PDB file of C-alpha atoms in Angstrom:
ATOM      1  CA  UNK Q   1      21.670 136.274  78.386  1.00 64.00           C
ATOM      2  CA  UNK Q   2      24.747 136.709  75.688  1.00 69.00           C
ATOM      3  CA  UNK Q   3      25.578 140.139  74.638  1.00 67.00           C
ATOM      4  CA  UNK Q   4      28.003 141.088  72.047  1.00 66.00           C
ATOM      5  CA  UNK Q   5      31.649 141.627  73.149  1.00 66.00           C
ATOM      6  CA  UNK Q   6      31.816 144.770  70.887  1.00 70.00           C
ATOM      7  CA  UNK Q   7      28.836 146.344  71.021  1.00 68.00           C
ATOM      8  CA  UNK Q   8      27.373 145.142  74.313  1.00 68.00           C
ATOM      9  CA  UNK Q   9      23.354 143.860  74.520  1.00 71.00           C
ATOM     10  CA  UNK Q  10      20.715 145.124  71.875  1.00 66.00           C
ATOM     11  CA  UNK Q  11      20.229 149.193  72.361  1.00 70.00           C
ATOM     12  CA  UNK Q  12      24.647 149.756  73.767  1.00 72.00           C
ATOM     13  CA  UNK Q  13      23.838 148.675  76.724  1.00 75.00           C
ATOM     14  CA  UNK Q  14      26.842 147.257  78.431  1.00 74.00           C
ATOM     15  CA  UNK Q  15      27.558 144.577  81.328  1.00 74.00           C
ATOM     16  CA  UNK Q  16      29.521 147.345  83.099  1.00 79.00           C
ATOM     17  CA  UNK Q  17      26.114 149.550  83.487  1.00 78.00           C
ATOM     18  CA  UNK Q  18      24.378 146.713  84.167  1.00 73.00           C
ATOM     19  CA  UNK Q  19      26.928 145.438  86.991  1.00 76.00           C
ATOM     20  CA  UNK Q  20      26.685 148.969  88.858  1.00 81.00           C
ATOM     21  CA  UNK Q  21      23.426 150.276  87.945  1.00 84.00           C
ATOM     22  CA  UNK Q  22      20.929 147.159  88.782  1.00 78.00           C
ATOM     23  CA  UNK Q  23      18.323 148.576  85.790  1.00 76.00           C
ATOM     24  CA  UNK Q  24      16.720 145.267  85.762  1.00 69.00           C
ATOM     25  CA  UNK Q  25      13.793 146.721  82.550  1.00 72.00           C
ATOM     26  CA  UNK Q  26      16.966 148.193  79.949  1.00 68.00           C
ATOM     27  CA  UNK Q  27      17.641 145.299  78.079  1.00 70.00           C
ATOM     28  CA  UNK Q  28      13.653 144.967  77.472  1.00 68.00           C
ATOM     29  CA  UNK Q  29      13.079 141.835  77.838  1.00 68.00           C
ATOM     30  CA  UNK Q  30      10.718 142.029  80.181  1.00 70.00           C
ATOM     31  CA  UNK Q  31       8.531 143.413  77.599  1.00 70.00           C
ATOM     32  CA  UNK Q  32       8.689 140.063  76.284  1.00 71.00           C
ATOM     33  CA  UNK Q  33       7.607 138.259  79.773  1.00 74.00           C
ATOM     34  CA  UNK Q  34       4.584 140.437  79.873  1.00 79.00           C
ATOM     35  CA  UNK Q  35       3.546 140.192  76.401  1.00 76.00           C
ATOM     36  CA  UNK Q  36       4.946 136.770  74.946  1.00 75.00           C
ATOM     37  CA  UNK Q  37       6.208 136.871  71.510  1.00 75.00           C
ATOM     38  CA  UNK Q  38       3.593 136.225  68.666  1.00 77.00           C
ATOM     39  CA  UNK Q  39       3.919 135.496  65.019  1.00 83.00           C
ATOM     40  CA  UNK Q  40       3.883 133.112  62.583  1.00 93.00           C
ATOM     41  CA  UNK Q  41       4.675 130.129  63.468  1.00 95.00           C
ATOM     42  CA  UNK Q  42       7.546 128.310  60.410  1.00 97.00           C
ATOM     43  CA  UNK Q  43       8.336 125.058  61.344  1.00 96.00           C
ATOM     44  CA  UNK Q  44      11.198 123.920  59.627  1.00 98.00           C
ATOM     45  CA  UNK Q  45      12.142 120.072  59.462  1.00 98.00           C
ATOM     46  CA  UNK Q  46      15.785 119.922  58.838  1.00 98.00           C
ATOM     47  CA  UNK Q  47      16.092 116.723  60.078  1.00 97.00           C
ATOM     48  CA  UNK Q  48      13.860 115.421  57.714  1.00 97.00           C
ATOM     49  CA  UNK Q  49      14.674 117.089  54.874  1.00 98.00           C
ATOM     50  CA  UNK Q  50      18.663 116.242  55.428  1.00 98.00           C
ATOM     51  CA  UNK Q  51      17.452 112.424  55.917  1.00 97.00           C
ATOM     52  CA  UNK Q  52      15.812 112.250  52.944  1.00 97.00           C
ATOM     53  CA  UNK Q  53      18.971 114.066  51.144  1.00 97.00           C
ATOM     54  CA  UNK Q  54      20.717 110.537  52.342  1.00 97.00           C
ATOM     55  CA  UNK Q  55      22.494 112.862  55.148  1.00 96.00           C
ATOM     56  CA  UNK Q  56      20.718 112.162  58.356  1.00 96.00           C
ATOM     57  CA  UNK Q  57      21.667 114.061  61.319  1.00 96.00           C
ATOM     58  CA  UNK Q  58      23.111 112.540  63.935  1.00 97.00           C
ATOM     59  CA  UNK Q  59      22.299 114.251  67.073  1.00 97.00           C
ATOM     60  CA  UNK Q  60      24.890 112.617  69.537  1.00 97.00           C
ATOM     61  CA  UNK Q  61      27.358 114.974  67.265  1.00 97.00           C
ATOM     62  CA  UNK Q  62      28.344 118.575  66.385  1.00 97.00           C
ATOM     63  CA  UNK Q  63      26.682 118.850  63.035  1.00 97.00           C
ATOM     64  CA  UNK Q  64      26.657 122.372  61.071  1.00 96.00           C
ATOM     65  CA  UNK Q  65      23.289 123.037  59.727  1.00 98.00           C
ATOM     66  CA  UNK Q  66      23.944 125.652  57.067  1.00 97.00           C
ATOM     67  CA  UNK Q  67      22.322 128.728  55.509  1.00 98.00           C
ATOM     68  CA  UNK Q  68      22.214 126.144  52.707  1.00 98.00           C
ATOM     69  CA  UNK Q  69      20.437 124.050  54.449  1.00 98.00           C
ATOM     70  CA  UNK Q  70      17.981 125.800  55.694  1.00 98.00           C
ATOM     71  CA  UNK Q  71      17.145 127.583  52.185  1.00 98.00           C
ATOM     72  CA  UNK Q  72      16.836 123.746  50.820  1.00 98.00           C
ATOM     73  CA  UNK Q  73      14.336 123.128  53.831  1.00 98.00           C
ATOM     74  CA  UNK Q  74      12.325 125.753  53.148  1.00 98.00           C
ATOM     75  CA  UNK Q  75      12.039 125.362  49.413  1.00 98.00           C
ATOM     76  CA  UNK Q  76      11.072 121.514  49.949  1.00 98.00           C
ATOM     77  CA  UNK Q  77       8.537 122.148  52.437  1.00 97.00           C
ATOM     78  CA  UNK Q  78       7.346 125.034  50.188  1.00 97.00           C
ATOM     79  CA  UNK Q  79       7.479 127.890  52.736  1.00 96.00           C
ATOM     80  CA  UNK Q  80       7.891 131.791  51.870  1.00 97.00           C
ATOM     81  CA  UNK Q  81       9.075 133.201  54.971  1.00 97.00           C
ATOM     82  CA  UNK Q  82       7.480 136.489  55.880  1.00 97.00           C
ATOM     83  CA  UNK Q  83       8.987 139.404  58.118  1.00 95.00           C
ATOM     84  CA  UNK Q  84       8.076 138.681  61.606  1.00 93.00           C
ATOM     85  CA  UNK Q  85       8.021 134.536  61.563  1.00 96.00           C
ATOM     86  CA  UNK Q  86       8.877 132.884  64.179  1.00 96.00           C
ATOM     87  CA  UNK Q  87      11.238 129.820  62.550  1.00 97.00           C
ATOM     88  CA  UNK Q  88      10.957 126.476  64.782  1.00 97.00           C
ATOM     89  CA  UNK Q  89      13.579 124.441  63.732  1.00 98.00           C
ATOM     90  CA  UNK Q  90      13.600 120.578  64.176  1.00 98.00           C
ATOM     91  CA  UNK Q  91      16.690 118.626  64.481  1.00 98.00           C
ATOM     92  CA  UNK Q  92      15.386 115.743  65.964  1.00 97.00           C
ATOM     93  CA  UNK Q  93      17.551 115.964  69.505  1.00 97.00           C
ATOM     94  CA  UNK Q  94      14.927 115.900  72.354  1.00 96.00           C
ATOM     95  CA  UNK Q  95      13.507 112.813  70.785  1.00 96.00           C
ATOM     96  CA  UNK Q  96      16.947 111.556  70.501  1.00 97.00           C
ATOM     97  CA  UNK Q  97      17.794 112.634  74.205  1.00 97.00           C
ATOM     98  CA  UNK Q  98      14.692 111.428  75.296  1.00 96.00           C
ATOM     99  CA  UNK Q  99      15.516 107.691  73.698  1.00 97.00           C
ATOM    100  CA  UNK Q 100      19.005 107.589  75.577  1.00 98.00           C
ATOM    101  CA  UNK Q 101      19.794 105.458  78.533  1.00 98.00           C
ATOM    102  CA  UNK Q 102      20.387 107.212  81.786  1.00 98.00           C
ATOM    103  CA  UNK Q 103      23.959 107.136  81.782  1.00 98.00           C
ATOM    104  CA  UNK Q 104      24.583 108.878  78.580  1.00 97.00           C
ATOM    105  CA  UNK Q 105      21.671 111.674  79.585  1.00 97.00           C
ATOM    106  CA  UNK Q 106      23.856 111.951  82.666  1.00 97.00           C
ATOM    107  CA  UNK Q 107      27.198 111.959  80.789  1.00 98.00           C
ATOM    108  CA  UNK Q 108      26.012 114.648  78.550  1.00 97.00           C
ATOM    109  CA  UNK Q 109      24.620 117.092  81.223  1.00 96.00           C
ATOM    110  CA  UNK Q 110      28.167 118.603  81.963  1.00 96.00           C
ATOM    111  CA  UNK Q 111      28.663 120.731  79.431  1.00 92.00           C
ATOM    112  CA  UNK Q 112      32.332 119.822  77.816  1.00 94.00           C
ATOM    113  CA  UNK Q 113      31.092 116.310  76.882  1.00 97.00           C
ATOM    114  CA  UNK Q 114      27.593 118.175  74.581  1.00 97.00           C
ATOM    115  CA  UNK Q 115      27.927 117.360  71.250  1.00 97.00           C
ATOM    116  CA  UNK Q 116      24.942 118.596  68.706  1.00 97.00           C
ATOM    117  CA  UNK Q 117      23.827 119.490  65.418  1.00 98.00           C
ATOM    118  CA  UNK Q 118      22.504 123.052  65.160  1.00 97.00           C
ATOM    119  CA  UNK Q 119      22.678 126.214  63.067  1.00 97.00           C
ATOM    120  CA  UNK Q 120      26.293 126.808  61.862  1.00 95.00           C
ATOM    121  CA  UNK Q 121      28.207 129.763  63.622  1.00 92.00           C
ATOM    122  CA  UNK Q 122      29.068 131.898  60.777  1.00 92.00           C
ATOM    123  CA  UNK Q 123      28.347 135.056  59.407  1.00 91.00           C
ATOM    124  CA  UNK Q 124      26.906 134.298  56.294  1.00 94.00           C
ATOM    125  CA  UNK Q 125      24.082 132.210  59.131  1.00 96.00           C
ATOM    126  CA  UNK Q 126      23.509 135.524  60.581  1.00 94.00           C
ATOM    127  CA  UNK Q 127      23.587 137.261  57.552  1.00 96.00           C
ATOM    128  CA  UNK Q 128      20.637 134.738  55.985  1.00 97.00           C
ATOM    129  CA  UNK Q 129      18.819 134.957  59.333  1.00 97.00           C
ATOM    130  CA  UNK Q 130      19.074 139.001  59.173  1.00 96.00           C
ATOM    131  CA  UNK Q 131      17.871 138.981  55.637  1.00 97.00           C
ATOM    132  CA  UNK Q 132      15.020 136.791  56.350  1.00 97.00           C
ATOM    133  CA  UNK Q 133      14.035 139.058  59.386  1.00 95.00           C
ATOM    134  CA  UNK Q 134      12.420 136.464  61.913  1.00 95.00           C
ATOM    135  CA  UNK Q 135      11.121 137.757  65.016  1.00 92.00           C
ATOM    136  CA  UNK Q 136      12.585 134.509  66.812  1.00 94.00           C
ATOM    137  CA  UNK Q 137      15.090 131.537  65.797  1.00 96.00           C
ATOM    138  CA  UNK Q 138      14.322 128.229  68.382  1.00 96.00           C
ATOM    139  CA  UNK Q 139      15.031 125.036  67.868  1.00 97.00           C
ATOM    140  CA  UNK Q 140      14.664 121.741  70.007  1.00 97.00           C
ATOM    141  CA  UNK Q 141      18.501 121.493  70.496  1.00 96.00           C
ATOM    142  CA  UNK Q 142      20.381 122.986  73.548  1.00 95.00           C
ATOM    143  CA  UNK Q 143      22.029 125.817  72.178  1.00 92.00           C
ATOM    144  CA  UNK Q 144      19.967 126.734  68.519  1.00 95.00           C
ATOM    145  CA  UNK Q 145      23.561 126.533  67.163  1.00 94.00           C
ATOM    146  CA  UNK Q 146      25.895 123.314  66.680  1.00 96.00           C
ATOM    147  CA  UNK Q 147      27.082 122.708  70.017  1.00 95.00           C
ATOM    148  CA  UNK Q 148      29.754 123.097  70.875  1.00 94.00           C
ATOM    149  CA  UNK Q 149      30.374 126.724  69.551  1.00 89.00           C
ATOM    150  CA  UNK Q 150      33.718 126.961  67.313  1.00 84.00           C
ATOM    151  CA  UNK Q 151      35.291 129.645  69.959  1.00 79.00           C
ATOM    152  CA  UNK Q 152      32.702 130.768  72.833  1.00 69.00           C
ATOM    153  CA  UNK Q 153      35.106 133.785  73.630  1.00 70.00           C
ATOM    154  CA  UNK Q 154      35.681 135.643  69.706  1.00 69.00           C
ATOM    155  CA  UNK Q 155      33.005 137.821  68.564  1.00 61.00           C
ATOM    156  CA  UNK Q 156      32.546 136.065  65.681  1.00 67.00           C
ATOM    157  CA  UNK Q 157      32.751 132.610  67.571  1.00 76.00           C
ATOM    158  CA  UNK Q 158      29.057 132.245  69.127  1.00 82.00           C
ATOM    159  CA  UNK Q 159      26.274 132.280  66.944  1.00 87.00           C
ATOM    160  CA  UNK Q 160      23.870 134.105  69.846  1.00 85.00           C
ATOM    161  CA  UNK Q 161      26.391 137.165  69.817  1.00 82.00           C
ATOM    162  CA  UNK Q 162      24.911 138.095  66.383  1.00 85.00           C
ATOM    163  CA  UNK Q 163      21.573 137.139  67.013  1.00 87.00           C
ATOM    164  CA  UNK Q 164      20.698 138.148  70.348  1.00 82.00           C
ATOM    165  CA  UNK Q 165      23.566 140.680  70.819  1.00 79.00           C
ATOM    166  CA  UNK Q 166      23.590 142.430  67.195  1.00 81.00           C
ATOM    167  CA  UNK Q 167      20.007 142.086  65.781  1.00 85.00           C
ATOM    168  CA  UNK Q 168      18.313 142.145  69.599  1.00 82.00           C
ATOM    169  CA  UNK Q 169      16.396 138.896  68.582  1.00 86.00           C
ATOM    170  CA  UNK Q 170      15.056 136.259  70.469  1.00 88.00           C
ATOM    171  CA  UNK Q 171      16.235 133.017  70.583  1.00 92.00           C
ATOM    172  CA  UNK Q 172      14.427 129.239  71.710  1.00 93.00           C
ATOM    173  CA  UNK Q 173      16.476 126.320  72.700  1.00 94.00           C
ATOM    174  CA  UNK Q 174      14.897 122.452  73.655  1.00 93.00           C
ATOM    175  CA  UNK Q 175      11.565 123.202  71.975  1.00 94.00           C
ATOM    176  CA  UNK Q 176       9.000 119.833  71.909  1.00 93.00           C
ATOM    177  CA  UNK Q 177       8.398 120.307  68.263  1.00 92.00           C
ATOM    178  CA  UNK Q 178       7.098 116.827  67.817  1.00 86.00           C
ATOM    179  CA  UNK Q 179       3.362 116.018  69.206  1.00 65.00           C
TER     180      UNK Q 179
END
């Protein structure tokens, strides 16, 4: 849903072409729908691991989980991520969401008033996530990425312009990764 501004959706394909052509199957996501996505499964516990670093998230706030971060998650739970993994990433926020009163779930349903921890928008995130070579980055947070975004409209600005745009990856958002 979020190409890149330079280079369009995964493959060059841009918005123009798919404005006048209607080519609903060139993006290719469809091969997704008809196949699902499988690999193995990484859950990372940020949330945990930051609490227990005395820096608990807050999830009512825009909080930048860093490459740093994650790297420090995954050595503490012990994990060697493998090409193909599918990283689950735990902030805590549907349990938090799921906790508030009504009028603050309401308040927080238009967009401009979402505040929420998530991966930081950089490029040395997308750079780590490249390296790593995930088939899929999801989180239980709205957006994957700290919400809101530094600058929706640069290139550089929105996190899912380098990962769904650039590397043609899939992304999760509001994942129930509690039982």
């Amino acid at each position: 849903h979020v190409g890149d501004f330079e280079h369009g959706f995964w493959g060059g394909v841009t918005a123009k072409y798919l404005r006048e052509s209607g080519d609903k199957t060139r993006l290719g996501i469809d091969h997704w729908a008809k196949r699902g996505i499988a690999g193995r499964g990484v859950v990372l516990d940020v949330a945990r691991y930051l609490e227990s670093q005395g820096r608990a998230l807050d999830c009512g706030e825009r909080i930048d989980i860093t490459p740093d971060d994650i790297e420090a998650t995954r050595k503490a739970e012990g994990v060697e991520f493998q090409p193909g993994d599918v990283w689950l990433i735990h902030t805590g926020w549907v349990e938090w969401y799921e906790a508030q009163p009504q009028q603050v779930r309401q308040f927080i349903s238009a967009t401009q008033n979402l505040k929420t921890p998530g991966l930081q928008c950089s490029e040395a995130m997308a750079e780590y996530i490249f390296n790593a070579h995930p088939s899929a980055v999801c989180s239980d947070n709205p957006a994957l990425e700290a919400w809101p975004p530094p600058n929706f409209m640069d290139p550089d600005g929105f996190l899912h312009h380098w990962i769904i745009g650039r590397f043609g990856m899939a992304i999760g958002e509001m994942w129930q990764l509690t039982g």
